[in-house]
Coordinates of C-alpha atoms in Angstrom, one line a residue:
X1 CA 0.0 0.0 0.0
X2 CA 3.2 2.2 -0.3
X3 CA 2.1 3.8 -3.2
X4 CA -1.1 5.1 -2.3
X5 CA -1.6 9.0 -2.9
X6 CA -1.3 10.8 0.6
X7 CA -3.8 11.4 2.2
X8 CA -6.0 8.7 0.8
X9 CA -6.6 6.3 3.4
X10 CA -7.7 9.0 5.9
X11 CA -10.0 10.2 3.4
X12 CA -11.4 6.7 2.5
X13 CA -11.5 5.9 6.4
X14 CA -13.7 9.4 7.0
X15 CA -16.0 8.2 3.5
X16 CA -16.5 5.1 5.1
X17 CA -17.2 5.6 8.3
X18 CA -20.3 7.8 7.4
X19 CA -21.2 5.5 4.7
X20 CA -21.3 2.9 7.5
X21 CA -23.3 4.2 9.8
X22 CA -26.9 3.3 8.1
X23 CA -25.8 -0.6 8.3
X24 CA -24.5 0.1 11.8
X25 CA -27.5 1.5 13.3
X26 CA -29.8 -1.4 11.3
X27 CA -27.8 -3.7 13.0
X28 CA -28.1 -2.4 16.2
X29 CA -31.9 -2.3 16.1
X30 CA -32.2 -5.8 14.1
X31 CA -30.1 -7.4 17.3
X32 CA -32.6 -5.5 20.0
X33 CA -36.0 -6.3 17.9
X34 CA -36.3 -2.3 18.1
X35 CA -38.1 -3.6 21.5
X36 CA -40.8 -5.1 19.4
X37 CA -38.8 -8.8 20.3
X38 CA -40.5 -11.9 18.8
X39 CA -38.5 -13.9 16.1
X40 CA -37.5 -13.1 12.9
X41 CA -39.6 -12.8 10.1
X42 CA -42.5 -12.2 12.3
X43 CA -44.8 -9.1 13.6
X44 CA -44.1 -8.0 16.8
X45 CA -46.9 -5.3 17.9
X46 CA -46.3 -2.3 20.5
X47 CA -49.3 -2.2 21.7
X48 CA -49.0 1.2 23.6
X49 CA -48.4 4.6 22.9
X50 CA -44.5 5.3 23.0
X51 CA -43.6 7.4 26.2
X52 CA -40.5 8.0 28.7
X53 CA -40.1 4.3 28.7
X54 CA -39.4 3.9 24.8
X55 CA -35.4 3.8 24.3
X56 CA -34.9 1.6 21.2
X57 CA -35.5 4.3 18.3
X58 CA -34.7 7.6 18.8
X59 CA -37.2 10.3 17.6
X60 CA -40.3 7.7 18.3
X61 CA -44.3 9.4 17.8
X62 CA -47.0 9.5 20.5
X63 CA -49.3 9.3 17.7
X64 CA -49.2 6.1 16.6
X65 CA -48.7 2.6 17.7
X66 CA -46.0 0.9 16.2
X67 CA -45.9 -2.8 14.6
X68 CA -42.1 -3.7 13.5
X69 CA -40.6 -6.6 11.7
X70 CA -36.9 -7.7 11.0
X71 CA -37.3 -9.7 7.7
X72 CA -34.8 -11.8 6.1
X73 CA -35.3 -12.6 3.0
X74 CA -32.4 -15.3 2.0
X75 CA -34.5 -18.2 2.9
X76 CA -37.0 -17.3 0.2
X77 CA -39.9 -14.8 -0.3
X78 CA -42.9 -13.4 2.1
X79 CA -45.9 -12.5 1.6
X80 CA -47.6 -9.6 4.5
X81 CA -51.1 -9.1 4.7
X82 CA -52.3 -5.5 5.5
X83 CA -56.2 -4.9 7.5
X84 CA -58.7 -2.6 6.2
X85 CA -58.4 0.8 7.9
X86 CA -61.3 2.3 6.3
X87 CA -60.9 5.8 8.0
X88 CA -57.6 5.5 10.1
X89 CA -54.2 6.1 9.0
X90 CA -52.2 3.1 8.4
X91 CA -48.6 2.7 6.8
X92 CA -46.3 -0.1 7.0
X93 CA -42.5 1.2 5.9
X94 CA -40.0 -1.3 3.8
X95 CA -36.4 -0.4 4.3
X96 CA -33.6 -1.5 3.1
X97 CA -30.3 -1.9 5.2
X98 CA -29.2 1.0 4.1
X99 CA -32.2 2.7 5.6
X100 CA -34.0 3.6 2.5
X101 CA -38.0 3.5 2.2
X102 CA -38.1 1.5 -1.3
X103 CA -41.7 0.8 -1.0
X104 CA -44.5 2.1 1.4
X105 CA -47.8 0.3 2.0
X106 CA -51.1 1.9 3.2
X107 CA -53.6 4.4 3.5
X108 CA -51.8 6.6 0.6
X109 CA -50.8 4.0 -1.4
X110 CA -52.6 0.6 -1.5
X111 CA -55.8 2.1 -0.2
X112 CA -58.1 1.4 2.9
X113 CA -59.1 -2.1 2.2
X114 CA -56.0 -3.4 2.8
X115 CA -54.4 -6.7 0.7
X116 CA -51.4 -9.1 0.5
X117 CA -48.4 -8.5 -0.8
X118 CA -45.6 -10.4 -1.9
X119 CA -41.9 -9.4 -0.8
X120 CA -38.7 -11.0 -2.6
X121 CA -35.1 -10.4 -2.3
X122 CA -32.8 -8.8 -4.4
X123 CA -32.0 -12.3 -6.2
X124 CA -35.6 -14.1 -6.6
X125 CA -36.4 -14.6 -9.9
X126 CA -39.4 -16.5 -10.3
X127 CA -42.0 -14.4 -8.8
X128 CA -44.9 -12.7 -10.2
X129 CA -44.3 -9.3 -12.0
X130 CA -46.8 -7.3 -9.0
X131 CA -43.9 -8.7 -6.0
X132 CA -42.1 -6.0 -4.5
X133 CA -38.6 -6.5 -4.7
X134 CA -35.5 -5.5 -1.8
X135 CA -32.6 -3.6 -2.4
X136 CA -31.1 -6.3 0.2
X137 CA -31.7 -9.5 1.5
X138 CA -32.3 -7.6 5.2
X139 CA -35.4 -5.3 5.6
X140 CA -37.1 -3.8 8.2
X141 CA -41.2 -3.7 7.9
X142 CA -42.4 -0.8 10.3
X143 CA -46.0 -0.2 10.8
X144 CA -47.9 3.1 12.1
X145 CA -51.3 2.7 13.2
X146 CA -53.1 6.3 14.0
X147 CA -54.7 6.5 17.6
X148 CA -57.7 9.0 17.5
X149 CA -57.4 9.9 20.9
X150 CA -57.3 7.5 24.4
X151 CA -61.3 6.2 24.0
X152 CA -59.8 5.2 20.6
X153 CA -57.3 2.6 21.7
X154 CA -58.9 -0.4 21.4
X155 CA -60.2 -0.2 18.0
X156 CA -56.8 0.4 17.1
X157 CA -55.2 -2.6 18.7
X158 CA -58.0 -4.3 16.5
X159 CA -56.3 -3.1 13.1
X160 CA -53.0 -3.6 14.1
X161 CA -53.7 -7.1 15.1
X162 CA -54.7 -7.6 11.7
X163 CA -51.0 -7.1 10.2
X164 CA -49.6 -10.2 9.7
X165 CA -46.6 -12.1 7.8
X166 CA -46.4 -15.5 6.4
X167 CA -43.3 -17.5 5.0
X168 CA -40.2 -19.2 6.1
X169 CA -38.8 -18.7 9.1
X170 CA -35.6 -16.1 9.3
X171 CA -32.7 -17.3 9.9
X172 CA -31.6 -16.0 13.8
X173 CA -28.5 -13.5 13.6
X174 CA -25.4 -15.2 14.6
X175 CA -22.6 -12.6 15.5
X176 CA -23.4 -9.1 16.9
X177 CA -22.0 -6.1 15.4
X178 CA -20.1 -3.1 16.7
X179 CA -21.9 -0.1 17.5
X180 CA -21.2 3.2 16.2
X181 CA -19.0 5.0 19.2
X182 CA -16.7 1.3 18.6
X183 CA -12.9 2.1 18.1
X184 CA -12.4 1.4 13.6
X185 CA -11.3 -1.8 14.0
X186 CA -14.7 -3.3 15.3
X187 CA -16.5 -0.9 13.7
X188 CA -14.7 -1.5 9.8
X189 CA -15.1 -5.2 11.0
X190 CA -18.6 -5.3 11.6
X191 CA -19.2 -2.8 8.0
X192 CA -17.0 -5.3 6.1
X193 CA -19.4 -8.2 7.6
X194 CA -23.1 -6.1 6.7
X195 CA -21.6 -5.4 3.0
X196 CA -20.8 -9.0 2.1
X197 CA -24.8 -10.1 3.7
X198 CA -26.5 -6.7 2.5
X199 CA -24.0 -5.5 -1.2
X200 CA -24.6 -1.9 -2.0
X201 CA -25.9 -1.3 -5.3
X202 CA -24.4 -0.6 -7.9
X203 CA -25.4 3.0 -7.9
X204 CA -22.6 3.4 -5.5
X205 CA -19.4 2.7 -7.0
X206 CA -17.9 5.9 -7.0
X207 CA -18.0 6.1 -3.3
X208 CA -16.9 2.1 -3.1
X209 CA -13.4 3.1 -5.4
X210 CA -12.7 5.7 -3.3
X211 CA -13.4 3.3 -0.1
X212 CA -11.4 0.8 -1.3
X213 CA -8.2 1.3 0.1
X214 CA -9.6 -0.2 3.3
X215 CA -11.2 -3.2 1.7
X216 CA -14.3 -3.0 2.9
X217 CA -16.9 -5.9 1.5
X218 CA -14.1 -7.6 0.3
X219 CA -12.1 -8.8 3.4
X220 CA -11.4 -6.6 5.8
X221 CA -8.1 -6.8 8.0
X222 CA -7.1 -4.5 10.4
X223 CA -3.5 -5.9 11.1
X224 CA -2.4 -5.8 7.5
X225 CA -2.0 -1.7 8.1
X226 CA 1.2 -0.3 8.9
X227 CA 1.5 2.2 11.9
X228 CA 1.5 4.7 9.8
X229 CA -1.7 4.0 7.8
X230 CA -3.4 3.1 11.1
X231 CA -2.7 7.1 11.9
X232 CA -4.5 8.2 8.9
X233 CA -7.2 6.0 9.5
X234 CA -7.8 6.6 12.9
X235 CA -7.6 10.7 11.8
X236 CA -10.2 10.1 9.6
X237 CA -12.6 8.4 11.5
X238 CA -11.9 11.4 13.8
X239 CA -12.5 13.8 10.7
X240 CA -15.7 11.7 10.5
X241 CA -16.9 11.7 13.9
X242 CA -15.8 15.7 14.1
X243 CA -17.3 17.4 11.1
X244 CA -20.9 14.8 9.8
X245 CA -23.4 16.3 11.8
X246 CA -21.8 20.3 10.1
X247 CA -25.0 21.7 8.3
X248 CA -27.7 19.0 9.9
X249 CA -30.4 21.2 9.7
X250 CA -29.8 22.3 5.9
X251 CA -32.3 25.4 4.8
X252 CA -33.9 27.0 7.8
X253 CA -36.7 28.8 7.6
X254 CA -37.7 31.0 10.8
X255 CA -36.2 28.8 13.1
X256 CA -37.5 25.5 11.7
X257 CA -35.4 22.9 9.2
X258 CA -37.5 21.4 7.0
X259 CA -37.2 17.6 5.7
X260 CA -34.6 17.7 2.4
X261 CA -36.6 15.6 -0.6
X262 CA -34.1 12.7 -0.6
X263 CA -35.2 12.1 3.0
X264 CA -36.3 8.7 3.6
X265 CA -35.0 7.4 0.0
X266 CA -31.5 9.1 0.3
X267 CA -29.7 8.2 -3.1
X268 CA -26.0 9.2 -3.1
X269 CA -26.7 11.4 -0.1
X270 CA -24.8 9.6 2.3
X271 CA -24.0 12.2 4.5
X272 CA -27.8 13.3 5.4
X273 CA -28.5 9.5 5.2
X274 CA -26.1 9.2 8.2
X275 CA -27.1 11.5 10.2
X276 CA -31.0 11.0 10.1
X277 CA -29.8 7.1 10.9
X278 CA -28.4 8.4 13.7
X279 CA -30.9 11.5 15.1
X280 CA -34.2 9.7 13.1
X281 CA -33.9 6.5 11.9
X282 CA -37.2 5.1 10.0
X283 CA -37.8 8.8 9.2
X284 CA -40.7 8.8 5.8
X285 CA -40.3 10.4 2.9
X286 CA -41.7 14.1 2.7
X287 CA -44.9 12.6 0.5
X288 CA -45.7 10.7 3.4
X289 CA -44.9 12.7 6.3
X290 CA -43.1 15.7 7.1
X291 CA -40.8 16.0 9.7
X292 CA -39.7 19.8 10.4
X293 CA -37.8 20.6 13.5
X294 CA -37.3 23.7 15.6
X295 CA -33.5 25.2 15.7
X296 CA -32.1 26.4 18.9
X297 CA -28.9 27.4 19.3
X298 CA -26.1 25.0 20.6
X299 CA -27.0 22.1 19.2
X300 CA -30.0 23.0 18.1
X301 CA -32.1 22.2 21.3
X302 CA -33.9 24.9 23.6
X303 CA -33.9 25.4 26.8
X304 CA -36.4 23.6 29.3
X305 CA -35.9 26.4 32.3
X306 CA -37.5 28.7 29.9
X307 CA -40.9 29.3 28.3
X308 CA -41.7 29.0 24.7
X309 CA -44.7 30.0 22.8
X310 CA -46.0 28.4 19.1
X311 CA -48.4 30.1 17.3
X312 CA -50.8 30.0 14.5
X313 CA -52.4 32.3 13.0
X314 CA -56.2 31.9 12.2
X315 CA -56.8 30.2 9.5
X316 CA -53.3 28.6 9.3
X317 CA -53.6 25.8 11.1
X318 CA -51.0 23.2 9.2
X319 CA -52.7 22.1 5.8
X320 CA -52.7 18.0 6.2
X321 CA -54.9 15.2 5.0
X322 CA -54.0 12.9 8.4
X323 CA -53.3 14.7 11.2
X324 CA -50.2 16.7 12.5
X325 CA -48.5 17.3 16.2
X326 CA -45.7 19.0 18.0
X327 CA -43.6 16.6 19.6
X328 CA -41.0 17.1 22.4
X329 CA -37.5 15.3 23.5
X330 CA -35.3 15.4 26.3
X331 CA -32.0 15.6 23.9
X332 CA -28.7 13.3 24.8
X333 CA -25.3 14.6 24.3
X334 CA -25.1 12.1 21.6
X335 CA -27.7 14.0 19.3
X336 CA -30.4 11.8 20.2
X337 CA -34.0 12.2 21.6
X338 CA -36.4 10.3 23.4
X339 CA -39.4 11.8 25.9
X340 CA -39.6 12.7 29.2
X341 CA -41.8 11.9 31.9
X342 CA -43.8 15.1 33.2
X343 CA -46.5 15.5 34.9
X344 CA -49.0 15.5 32.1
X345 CA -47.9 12.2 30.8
X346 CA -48.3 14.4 27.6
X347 CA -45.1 14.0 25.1
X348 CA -47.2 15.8 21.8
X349 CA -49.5 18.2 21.3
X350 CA -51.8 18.1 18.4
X351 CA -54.8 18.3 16.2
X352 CA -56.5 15.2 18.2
X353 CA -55.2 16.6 21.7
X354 CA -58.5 16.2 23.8
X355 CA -59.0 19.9 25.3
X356 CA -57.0 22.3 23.2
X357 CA -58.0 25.7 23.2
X358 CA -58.3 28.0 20.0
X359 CA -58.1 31.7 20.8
X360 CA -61.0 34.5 20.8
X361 CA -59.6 35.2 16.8
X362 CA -59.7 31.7 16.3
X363 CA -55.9 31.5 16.7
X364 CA -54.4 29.5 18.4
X365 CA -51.3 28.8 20.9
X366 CA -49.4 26.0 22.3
X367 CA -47.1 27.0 25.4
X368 CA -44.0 25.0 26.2
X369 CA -41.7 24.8 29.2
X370 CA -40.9 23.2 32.1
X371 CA -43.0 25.6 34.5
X372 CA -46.5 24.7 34.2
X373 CA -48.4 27.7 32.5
X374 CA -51.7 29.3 34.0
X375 CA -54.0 26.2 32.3
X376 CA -52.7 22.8 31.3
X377 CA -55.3 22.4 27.6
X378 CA -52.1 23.9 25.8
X379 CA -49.3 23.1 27.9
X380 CA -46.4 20.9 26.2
X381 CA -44.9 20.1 29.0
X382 CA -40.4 20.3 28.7
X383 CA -37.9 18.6 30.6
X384 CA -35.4 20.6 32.9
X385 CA -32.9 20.5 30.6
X386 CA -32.0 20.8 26.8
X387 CA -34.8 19.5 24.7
X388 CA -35.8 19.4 21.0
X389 CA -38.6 20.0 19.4
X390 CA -40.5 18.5 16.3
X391 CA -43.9 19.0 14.2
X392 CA -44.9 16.2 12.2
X393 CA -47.7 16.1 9.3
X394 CA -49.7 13.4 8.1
X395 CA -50.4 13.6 4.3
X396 CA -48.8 16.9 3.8
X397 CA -51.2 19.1 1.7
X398 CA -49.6 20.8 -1.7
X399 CA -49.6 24.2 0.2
X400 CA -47.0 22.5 2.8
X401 CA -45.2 20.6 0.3
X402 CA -43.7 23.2 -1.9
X403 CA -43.3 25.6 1.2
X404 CA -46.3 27.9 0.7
X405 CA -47.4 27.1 4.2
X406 CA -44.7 27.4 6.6
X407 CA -44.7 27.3 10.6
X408 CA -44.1 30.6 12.5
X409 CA -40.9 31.2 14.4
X410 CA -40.6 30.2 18.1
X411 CA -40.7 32.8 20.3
X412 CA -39.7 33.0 23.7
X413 CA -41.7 33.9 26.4
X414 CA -40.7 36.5 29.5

């Protein structure tokens, strides 16, 4: 390897390292079940709302209940069957290993009556033209089932009982895989391993050339690097770790980022890929849902010790076919959130929140903080501490979509 170009393995090490980190974190929450558990190739249902408790995905709703399987499709073909929803909102997200939604069943797509559906891996031949073919032999199936509200529970339960998958039985994972704070050895190790059982496609070559020094999907080997290459690797996984999460929040628009259009189905993107594996993973794709969070400064995240107002004007409530809420996180150090327990046991605010006040002009506001305002209806309840802050829409409506509609700034409250 003396006569690599200078400067090359450091820059394939730093490449690779974010290119890695969509396998990494589908590993991580294949091995845990997402906390769905249940075997492979089978539905496991959450059959609460997420709250405080919820730790396996980071970003999860209080909207929805969640139904999640790890599917593996090298033992041959599945077929999942899908209830009728009639009225409700119901989607069930394929993703590849590589994090991208190539197919999305549901409400928006396949209709209310539900159906069965076919799924193949990327090699199966002889199946009928209607299947709906993987990127890679791994997916992850990940269902949202709207609750209307807590009298609403039940009938819910009663759809989501009614997704279902049938065929062979997954193979169970045999070695577990490094996570993504694990020194390069372990964590090019575990990459090399998830390339040879998930290949990328061929759409990313140009990445894998430059990559290649390192030999990743090909037999990786830590000890064949001299001292001096292990420095330039090691300096650009640190380049890596340093500089990926620069420009996160990409256009901001009075305080709020709104979703990019390769979100969810990230292309050659692999930098924004990354970092929604890490601060949203299962995120959908803007058609879908929209995703917008609130900017603070330092990191983004506000803070809890002081009051926040949200407002909307009359009239503007946000345009959606579905429903929307305003969700909020305690944020980790490591860019991460999950909710807080407060005394409302309220982690959203939204369009179905039972009690929620419109103003005299038929505005209306949603207070948030950790001290408890003057009446709880609109109270979003924060933790003492940093926290983040994101609105989420059902069915986005055109006005929303092309940026017509936009939320107002944040505005802090004396």
């Amino acid at each position: 390897m003396g006569d690599m170009a200078e400067g090359a393995l450091r820059a394939a090490a730093k490449e690779a390292w974010i290119y890695g980190l969509p396998l990494i974190e589908m590993a991580m929450t294949r091995q845990n079940r997402a906390g769905f558990g249940g075997a492979q190739n089978a539905f496991g249902h959450m059959r609460d709302l997420a709250d405080h408790r919820m730790r396996a995905v980071t970003t999860p709703n209080n909207d929805t209940l969640y139904t999640s399987a790890q599917i593996d499709l090298t033992q041959g073909p599945v077929t999942i069957t899908l209830p009728r929803s009639g009225d409700r909102y119901l989607s069930l997200a394929l993703m590849d290993a590589y994090t991208n939604n190539f197919a999305i069943l549901g409400t928006r797509t396949t209709g209310p009556d539900g159906g069965t559906f076919r799924l193949v891996g990327p090699w199966d031949a002889a199946e009928p033209g209607d299947a709906i073919r993987s990127p890679t032999p791994w997916v992850w199936a990940l269902a949202r089932i709207l609750v209307d509200g807590p009298d609403d529970l039940e009938a819910a339960r009663a759809v989501q009982s009614g997704i279902s998958l049938q065929g062979p039985p997954g193979p169970e994972i045999g070695q577990s895989f490094a996570r993504r704070a694990a020194p390069w050895r372990d964590y090019f190790a575990s990459l090399d391993a998830l390339m040879k059982l998930n290949p990328p496609p061929a759409t990313d070559r140009a990445i894998l050339s430059r990559m290649a020094p390192l030999g990743l999907g090909a037999g990786f080997t830590a000890d064949r690097f001299s001292d001096a290459e292990v420095a330039e690797i090691e300096a650009g996984v640190a380049d890596a770790r340093a500089g990926f999460t620069r420009g996160a929040f990409g256009s901001v628009i009075d305080g709020w980022s709104y979703p990019r259009a390769e979100l969810g189905d990230f292309g050659q993107n692999y930098a924004y890929r990354g970092l929604v594996a890490v601060a949203g993973l299962a995120a959908l794709p803007p058609v879908e849902a929209m995703y917008i969070r609130a900017i603070g400064k330092g990191r983004g995240v506000f803070d809890g010790l002081r009051d926040w107002r949200l407002h909307f004007p009359a009239g503007q409530l946000p345009p959606v076919e579905a429903f929307w809420s305003l969700s909020i996180y305690e944020a980790t150090p490591e860019g991460q959130f999950f909710f807080a327990e407060n005394p409302l046991g309220r982690y959203a605010i939204g369009d179905r929140t039972e009690g929620l006040e419109m103003n005299e002009d038929g505005s209306l506001d949603i207070w948030i903080g950790s001290r408890r305002p003057g009446r709880d209806s609109n109270w979003l309840p924060a933790p003492a501490g940093p926290f983040g802050l994101f609105f989420r829409a059902y069915f986005p409506k055109p006005a929303m979509q092309d940026g017509s509609w936009r939320l107002q700034a944040l505005e802090e409250v004396d």
